[in-house]
mmCIF file of C-alpha atoms and ligand atoms in Angstrom:
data_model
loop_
_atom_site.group_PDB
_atom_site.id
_atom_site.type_symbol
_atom_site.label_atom_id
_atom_site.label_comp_id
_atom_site.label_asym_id
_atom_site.label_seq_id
_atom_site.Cartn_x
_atom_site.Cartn_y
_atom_site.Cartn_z
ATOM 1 C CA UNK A 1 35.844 162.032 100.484
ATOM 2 C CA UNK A 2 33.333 162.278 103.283
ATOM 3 C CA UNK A 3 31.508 159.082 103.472
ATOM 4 C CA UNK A 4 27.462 160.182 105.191
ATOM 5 C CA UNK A 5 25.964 157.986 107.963
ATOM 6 C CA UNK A 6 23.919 155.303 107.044
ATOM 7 C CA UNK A 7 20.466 156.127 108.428
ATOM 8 C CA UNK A 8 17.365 153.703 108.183
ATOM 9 C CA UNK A 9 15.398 155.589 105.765
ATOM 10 C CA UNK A 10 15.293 157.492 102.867
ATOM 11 C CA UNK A 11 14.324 160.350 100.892
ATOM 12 C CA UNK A 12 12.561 159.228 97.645
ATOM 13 C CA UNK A 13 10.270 159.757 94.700
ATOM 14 C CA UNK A 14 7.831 157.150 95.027
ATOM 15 C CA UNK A 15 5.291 155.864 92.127
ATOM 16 C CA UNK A 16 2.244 155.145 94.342
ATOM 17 C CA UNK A 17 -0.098 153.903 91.164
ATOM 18 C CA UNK A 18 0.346 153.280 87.628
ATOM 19 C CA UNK A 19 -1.089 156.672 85.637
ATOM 20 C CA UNK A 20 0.546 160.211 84.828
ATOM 21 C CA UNK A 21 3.406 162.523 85.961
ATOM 22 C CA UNK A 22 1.542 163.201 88.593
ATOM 23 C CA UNK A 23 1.602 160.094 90.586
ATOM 24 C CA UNK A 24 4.857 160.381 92.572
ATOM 25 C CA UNK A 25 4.860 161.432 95.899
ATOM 26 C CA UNK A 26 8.349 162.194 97.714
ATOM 27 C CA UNK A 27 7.878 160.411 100.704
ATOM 28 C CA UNK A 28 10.227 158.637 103.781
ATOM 29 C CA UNK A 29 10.877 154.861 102.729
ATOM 30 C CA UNK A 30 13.110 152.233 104.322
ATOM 31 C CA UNK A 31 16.325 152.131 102.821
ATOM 32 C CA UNK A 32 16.875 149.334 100.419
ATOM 33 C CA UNK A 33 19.301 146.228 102.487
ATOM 34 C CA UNK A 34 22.571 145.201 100.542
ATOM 35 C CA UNK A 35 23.098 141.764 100.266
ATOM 36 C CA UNK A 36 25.616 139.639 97.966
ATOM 37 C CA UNK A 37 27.816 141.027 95.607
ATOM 38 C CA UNK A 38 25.201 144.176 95.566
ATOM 39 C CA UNK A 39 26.679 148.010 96.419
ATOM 40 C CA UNK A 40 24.893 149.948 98.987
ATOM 41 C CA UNK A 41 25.222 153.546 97.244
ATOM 42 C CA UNK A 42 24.422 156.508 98.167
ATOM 43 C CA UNK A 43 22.796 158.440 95.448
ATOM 44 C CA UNK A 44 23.724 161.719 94.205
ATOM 45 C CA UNK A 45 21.905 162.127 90.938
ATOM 46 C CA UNK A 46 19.844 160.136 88.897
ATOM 47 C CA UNK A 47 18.864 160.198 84.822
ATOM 48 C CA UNK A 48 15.392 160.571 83.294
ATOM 49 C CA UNK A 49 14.866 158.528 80.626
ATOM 50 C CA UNK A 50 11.659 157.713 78.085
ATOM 51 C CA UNK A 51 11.410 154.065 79.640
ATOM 52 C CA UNK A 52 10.489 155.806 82.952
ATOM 53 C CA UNK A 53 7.882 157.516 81.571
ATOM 54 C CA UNK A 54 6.642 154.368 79.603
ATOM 55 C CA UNK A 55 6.563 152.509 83.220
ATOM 56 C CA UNK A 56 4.827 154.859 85.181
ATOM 57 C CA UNK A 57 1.930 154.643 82.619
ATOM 58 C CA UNK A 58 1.993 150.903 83.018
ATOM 59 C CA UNK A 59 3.623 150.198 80.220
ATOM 60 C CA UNK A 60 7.885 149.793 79.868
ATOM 61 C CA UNK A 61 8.757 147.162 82.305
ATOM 62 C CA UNK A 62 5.854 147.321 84.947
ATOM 63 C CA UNK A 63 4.854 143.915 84.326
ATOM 64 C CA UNK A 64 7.732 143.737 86.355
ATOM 65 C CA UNK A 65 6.312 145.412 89.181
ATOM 66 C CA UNK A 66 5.846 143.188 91.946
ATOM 67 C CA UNK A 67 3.592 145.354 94.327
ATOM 68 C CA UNK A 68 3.343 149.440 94.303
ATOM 69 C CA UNK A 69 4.230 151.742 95.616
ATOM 70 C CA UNK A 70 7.852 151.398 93.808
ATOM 71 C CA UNK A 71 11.039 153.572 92.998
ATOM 72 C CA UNK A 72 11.984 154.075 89.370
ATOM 73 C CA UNK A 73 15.210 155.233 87.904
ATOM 74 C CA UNK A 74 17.718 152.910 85.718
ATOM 75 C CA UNK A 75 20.563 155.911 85.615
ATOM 76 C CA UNK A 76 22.283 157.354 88.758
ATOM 77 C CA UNK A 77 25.651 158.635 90.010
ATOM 78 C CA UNK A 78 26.625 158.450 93.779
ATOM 79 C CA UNK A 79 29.256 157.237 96.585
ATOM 80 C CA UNK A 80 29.765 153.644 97.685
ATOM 81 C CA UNK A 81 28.380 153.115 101.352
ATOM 82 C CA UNK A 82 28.607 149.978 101.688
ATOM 83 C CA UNK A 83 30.573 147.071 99.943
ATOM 84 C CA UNK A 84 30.037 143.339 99.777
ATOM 85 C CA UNK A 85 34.111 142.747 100.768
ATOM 86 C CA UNK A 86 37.411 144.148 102.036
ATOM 87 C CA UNK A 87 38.832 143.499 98.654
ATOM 88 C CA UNK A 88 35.956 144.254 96.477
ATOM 89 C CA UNK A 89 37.478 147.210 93.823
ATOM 90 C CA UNK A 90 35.026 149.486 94.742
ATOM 91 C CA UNK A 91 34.807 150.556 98.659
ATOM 92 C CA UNK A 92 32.576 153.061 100.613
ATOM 93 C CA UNK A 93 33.445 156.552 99.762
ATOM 94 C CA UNK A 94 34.322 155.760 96.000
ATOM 95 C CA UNK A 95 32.720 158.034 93.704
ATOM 96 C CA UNK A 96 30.468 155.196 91.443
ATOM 97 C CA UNK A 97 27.719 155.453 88.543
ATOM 98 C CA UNK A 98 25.689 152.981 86.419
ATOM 99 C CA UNK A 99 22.186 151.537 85.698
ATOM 100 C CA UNK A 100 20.237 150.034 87.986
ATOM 101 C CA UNK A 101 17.902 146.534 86.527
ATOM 102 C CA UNK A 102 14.486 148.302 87.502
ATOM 103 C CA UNK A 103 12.267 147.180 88.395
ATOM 104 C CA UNK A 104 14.135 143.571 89.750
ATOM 105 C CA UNK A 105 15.722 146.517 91.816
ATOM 106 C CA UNK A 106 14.573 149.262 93.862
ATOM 107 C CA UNK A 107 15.745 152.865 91.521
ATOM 108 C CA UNK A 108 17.679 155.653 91.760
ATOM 109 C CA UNK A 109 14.542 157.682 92.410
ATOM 110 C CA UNK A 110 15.727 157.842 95.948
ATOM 111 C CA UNK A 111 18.920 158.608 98.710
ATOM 112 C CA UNK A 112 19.978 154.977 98.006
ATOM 113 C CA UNK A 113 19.812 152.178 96.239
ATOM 114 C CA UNK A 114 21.577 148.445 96.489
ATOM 115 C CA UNK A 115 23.022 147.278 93.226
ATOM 116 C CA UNK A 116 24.497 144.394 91.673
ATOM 117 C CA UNK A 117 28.389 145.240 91.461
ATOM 118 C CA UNK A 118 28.299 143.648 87.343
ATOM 119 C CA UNK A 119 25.725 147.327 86.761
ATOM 120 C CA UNK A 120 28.603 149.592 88.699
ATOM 121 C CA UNK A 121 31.929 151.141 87.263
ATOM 122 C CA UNK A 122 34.194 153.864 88.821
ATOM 123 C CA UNK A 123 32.216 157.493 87.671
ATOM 124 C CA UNK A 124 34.644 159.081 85.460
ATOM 125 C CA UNK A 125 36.920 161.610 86.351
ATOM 126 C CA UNK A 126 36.126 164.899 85.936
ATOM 127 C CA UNK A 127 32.541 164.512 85.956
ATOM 128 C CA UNK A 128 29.994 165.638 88.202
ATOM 129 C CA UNK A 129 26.972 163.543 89.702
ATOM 130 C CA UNK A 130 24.724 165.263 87.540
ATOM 131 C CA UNK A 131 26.648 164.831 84.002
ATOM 132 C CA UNK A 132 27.781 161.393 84.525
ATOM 133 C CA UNK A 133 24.212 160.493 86.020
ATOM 134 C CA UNK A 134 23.148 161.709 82.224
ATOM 135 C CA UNK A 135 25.482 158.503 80.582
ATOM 136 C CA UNK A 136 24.556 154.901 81.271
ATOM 137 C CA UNK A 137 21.460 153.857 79.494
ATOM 138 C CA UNK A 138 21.849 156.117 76.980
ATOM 139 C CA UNK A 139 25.484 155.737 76.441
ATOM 140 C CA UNK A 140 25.338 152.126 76.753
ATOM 141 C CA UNK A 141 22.325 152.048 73.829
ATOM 142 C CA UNK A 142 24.210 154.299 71.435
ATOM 143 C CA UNK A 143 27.258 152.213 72.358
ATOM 144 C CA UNK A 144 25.352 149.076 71.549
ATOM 145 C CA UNK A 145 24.002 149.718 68.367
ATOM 146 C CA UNK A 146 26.797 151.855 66.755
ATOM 147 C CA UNK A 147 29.488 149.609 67.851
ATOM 148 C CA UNK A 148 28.374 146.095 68.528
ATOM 149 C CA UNK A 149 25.245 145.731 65.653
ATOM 150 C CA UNK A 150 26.240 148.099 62.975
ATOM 151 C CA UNK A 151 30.303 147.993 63.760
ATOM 152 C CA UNK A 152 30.614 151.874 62.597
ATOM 153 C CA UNK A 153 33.894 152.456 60.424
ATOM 154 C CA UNK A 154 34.978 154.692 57.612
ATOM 155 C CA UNK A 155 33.601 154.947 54.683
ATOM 156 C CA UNK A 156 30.089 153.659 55.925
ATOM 157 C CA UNK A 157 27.231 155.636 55.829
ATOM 158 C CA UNK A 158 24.509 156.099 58.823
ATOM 159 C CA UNK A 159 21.567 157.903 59.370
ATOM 160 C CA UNK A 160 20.389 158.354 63.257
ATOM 161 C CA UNK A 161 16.872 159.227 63.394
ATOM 162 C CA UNK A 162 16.623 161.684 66.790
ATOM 163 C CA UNK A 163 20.146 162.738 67.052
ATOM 164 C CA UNK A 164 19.419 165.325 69.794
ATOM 165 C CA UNK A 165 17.508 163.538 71.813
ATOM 166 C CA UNK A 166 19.340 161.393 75.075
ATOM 167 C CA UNK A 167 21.008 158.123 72.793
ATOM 168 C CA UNK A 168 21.023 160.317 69.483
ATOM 169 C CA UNK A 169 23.588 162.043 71.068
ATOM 170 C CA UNK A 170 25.845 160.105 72.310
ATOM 171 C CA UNK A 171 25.353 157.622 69.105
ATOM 172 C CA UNK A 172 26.511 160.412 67.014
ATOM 173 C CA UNK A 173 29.948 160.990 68.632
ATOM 174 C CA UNK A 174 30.025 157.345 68.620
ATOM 175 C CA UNK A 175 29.604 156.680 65.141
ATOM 176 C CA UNK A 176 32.264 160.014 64.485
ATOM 177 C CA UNK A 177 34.961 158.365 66.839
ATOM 178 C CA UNK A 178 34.917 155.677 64.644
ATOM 179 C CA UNK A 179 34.866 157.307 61.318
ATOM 180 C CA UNK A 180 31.282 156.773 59.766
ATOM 181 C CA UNK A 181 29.852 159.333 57.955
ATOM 182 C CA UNK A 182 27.034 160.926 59.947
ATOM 183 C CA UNK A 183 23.670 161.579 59.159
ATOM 184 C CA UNK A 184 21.304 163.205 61.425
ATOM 185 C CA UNK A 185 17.923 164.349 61.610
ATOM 186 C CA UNK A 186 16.614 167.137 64.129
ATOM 187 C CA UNK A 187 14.551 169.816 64.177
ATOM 188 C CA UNK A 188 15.673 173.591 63.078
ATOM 189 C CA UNK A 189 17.389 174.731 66.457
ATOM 190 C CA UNK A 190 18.790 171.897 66.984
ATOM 191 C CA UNK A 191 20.766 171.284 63.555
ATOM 192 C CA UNK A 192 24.044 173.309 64.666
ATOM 193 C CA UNK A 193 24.452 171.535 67.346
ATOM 194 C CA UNK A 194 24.149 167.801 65.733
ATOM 195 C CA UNK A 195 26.881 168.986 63.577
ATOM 196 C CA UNK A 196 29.173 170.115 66.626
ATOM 197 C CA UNK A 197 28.596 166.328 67.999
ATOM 198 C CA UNK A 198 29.900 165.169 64.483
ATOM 199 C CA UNK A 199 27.466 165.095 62.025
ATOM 200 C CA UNK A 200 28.300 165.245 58.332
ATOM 201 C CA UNK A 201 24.956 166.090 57.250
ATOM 202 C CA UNK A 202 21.740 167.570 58.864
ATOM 203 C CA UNK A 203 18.245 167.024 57.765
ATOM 204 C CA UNK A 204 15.496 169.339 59.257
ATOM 205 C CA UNK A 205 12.131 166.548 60.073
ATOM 206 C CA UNK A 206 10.180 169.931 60.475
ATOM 207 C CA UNK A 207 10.677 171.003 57.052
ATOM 208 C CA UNK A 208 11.740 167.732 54.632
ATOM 209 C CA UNK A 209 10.941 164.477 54.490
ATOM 210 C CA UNK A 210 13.806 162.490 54.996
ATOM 211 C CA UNK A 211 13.033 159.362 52.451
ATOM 212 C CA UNK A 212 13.111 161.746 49.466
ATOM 213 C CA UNK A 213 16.876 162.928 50.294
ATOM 214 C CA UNK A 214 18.839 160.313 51.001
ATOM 215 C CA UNK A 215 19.484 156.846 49.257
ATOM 216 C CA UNK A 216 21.979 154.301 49.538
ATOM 217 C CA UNK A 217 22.297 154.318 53.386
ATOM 218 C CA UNK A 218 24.294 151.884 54.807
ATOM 219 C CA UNK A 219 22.503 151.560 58.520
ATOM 220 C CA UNK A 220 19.635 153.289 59.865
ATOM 221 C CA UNK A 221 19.439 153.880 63.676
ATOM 222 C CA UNK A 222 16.187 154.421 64.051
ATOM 223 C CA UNK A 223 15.148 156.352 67.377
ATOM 224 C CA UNK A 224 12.540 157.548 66.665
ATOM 225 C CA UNK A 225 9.922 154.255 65.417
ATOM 226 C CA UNK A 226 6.638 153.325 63.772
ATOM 227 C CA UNK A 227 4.467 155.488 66.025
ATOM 228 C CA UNK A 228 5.674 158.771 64.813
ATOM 229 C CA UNK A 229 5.009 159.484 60.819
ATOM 230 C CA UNK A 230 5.733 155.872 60.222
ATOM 231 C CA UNK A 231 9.968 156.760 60.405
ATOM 232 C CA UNK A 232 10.621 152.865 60.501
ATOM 233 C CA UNK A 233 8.618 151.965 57.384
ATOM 234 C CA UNK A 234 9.714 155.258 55.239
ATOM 235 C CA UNK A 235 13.894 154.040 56.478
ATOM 236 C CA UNK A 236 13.363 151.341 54.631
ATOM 237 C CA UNK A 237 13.431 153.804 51.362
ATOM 238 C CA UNK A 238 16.985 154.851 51.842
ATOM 239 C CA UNK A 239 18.728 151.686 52.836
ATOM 240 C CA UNK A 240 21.072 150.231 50.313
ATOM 241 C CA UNK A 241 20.064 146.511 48.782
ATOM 242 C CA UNK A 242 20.863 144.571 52.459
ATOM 243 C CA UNK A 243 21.565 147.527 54.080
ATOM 244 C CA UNK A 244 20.396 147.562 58.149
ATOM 245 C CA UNK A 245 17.969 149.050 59.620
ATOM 246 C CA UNK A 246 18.370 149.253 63.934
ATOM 247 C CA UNK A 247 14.786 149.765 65.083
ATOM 248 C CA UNK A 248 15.503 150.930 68.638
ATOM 249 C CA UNK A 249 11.986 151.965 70.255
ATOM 250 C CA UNK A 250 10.516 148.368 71.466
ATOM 251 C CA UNK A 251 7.142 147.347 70.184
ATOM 252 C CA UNK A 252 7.005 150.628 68.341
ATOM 253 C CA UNK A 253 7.251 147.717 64.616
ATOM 254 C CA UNK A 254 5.120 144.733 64.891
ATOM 255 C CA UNK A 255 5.686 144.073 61.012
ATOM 256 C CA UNK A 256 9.666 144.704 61.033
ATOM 257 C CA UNK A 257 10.701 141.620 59.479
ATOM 258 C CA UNK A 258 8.359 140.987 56.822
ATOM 259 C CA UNK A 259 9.050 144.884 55.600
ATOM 260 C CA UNK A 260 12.232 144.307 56.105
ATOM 261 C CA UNK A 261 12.477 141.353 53.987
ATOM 262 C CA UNK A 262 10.161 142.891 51.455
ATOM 263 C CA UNK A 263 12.594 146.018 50.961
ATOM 264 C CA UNK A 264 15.758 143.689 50.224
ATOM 265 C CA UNK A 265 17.475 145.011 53.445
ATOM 266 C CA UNK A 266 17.850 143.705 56.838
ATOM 267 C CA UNK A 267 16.588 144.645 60.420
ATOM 268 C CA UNK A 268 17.212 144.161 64.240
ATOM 269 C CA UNK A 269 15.691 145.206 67.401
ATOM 270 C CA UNK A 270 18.015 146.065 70.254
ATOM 271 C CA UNK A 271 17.617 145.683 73.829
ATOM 272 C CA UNK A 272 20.439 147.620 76.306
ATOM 273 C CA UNK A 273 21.714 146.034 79.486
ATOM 274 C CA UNK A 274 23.201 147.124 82.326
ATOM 275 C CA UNK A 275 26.925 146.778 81.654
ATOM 276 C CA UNK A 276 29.445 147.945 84.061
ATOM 277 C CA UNK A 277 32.818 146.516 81.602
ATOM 278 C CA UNK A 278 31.368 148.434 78.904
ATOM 279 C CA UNK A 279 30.762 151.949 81.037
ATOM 280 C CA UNK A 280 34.359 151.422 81.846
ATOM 281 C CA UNK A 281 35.243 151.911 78.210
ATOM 282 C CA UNK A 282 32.456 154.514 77.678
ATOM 283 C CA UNK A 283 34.486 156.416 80.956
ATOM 284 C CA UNK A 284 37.853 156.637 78.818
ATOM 285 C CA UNK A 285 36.037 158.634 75.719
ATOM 286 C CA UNK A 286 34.152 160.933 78.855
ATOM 287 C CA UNK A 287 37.496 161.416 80.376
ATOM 288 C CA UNK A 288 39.682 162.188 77.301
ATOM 289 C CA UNK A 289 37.089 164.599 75.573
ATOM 290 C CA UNK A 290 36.227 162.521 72.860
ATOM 291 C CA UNK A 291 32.605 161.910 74.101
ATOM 292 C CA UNK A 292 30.262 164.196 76.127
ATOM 293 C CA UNK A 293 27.338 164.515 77.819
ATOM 294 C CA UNK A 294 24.868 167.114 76.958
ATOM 295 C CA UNK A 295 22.371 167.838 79.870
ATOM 296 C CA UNK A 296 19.268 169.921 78.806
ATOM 297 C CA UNK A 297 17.861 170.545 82.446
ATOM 298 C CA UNK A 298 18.776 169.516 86.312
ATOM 299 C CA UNK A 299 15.165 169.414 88.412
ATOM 300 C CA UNK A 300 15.451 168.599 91.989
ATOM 301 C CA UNK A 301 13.999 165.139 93.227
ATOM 302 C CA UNK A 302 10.799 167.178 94.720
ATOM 303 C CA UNK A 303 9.763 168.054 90.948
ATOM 304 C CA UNK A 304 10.426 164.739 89.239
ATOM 305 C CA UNK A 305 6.816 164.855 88.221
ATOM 306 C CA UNK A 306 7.938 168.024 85.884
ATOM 307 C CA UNK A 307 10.957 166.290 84.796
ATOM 308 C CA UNK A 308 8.678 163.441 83.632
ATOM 309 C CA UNK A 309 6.277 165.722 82.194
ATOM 310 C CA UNK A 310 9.361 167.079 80.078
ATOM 311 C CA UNK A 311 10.232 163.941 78.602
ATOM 312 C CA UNK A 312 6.912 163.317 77.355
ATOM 313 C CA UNK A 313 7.262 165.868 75.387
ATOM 314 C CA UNK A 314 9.922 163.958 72.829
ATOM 315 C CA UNK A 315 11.704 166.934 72.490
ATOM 316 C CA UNK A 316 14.573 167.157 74.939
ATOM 317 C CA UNK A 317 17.987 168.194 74.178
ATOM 318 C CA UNK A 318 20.287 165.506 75.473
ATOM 319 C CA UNK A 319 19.204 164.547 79.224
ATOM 320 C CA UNK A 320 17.837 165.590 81.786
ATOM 321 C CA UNK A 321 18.398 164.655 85.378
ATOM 322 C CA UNK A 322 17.239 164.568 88.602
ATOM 323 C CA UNK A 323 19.377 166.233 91.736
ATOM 324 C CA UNK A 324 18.801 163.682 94.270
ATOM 325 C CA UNK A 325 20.937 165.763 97.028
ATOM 326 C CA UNK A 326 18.609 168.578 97.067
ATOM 327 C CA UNK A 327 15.320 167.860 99.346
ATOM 328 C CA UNK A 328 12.312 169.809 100.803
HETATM 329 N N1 NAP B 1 15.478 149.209 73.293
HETATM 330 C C1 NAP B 1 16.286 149.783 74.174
HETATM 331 O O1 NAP B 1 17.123 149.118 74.810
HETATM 332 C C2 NAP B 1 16.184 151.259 74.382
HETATM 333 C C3 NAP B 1 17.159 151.920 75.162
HETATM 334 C C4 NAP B 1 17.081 153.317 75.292
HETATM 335 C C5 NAP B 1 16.039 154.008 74.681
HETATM 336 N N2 NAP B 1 15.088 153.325 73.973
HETATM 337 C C6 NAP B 1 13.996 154.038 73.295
HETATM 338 O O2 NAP B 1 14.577 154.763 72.215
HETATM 339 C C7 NAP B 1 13.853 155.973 72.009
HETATM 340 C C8 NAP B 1 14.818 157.150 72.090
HETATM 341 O O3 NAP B 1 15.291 157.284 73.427
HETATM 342 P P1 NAP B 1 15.950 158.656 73.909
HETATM 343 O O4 NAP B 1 16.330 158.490 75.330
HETATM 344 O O5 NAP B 1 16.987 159.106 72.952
HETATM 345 O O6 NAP B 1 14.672 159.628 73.780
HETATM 346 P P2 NAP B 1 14.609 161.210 73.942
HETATM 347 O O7 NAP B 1 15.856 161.727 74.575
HETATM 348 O O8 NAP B 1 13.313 161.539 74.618
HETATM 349 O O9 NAP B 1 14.547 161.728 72.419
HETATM 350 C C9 NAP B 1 14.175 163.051 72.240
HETATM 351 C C10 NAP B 1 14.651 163.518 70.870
HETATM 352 O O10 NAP B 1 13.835 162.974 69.828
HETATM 353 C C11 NAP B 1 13.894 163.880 68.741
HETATM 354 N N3 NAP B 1 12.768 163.669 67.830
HETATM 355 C C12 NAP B 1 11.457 163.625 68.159
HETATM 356 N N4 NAP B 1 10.704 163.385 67.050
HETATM 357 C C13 NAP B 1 11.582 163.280 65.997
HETATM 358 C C14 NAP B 1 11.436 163.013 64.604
HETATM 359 N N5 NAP B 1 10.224 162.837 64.052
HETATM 360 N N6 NAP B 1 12.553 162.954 63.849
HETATM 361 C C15 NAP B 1 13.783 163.146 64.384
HETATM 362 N N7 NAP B 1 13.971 163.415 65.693
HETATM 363 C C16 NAP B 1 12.892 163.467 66.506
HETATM 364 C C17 NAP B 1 13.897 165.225 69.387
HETATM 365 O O11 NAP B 1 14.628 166.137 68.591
HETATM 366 P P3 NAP B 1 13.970 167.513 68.111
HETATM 367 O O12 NAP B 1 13.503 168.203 69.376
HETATM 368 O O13 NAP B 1 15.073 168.177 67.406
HETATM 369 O O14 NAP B 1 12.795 167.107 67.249
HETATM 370 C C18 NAP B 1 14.566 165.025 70.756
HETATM 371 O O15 NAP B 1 15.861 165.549 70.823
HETATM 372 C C19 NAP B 1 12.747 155.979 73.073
HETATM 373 O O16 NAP B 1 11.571 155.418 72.514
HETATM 374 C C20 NAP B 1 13.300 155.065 74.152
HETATM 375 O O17 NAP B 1 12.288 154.489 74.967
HETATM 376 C C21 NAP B 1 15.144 151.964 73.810
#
């Protein structure tokens, strides 16, 4: 594979202030410096996700944000440039993908970026930049709550709230690999498709009202929150007695608990992390088939501000990414 030459600066998306999509500017920047155990990688594509969005209004994690400008952009794909040693597993010119701690590290919003090796794993084979670019946080999230909080088997029943969205998607196939019965909601033109991911059954949040359907639900993964027609509160309807409700949007539930407790069932949070053992598994289900990604639209770094602008709208189809490759 042909490893580029390391040049001083780079191409990227910039956030110059806090405020709308508007506020990048794709500019020249110095090249982040590798030091430690950190990769210096060269990137190739990089994920959109809602936390951007939330960030660049000031919100997310920008109390984070030392000083702006500053590159966003947890997801990317890319090559290895530079490695920390001889026998490090990955070397320059491997073919690499992850999710970048933002903002304790500059993002993939950009040619480059250094990252800690513990947030990198090998990008899985047969995979482009662009689809495996679409996995980490997402994956990882679904990942986290279908397998590590609500241990999905047979025989147990779960409704994901925003199954076509970026982690509905990948928590479906999840929770079908390992045998739950799969509830979704979507809107209309997206209910097919839920069902091709491994959905049971399908419920239309355009044209019913979820709470009046279902009862006796063993775990709500809730992706959608409090903010939108109070999903959390009405979940708590078709739990089970000490059934579990996964609210996944942060903040979106000040009063989780004490509903929670109210309705006889119980409740979590979740938080993802970057998680480069746990991609590794993720890779196996990418490369066998068993789990894919679904990418609703590529834009080219230059138009990240209409990529943003698209997520904003809460109504993506899978992911969307950014080609980082393709500049002015
Ligand atoms: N805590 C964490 O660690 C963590 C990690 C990742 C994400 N998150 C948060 O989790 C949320 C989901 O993230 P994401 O990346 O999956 O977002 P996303 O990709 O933007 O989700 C978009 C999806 O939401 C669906 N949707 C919108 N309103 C709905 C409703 N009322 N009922 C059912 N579905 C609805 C849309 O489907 P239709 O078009 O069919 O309506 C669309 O496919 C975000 O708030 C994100 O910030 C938190």
């Amino acid at each position: 594979m042909e490893v580029h030459a390391v040049t001083d600066l780079m191409t990227a998306a910039v956030l110059e202030r806090f405020g709308g999509p508007g506020e990048f500017k794709l500019t020249r920047i110095p090249r982040p410096t590798r030091i430690n155990d950190e990769l210096l990688i060269e990137i190739h594509a990089a994920g959109v996700n809602p936390l951007d969005a939330k960030t660049r209004v000031g919100q997310g994690v920008s109390a984070a944000v030392d000083s702006l400008p500053t590159v966003l952009g947890h997801d990317f794909s890319g090559v290895v440039v530079e490695s920390p040693y001889d026998a490090h597993p990955l070397q320059p010119g491997d073919a690499v993908y992850g999710f970048i701690p933002v903002p304790r590290y500059s993002g993939s919003y950009a040619g480059y970026a250094s990252v800690p090796s513990l947030c990198v794993a090998p990008k899985p084979v047969g995979l482009s930049h662009t689809e495996a670019a679409a996995v980490p946080v997402a994956a990882l999230t679904a990942w986290g709550v279908v397998t590590t909080v609500a241990k999905a088997h047979e025989r147990q029943r779960i409704l994901i709230h925003a199954a076509a969205g970026g982690v509905g998607h990948f928590a479906v196939q999840f929770a079908a690999y390992f045998g739950a019965h799969v509830i979704a909601t979507a809107s209309t033109r997206n209910l097919e498709w839920v069902r091709s991911l491994g959905a049971r059954e399908t419920i239309d949040h355009t044209t019913h009202h979820f709470e009046d359907e279902l009862e006796d639900v063993d775990v709500v993964i809730d992706l959608v929150g409090n903010l939108t027609h109070q999903v959390a509160t009405k979940s708590l309807k078709v739990l089970r007695k000490n059934g579990l409700i996964v609210s996944v949007p942060s903040g979106s539930w000040p009063t989780m608990h004490e509903e929670a407790a109210a309705a006889g069932v119980r409740a979590t949070g979740y938080r993802v992390t970057p998680d480069a053992a746990t991609l590794a598994v993720i890779s196996r289900l990418l490369e066998q088939g068993s789990v894919r990604p679904h990418i609703d639209e590529i834009f080219p770094l230059r138009d990240v501000s209409a990529a943003h602008e698209r997520i904003e709208t809460g109504h993506v189809r899978g992911k969307l990414v950014l080609d980082t490759t393709v500049l002015p």
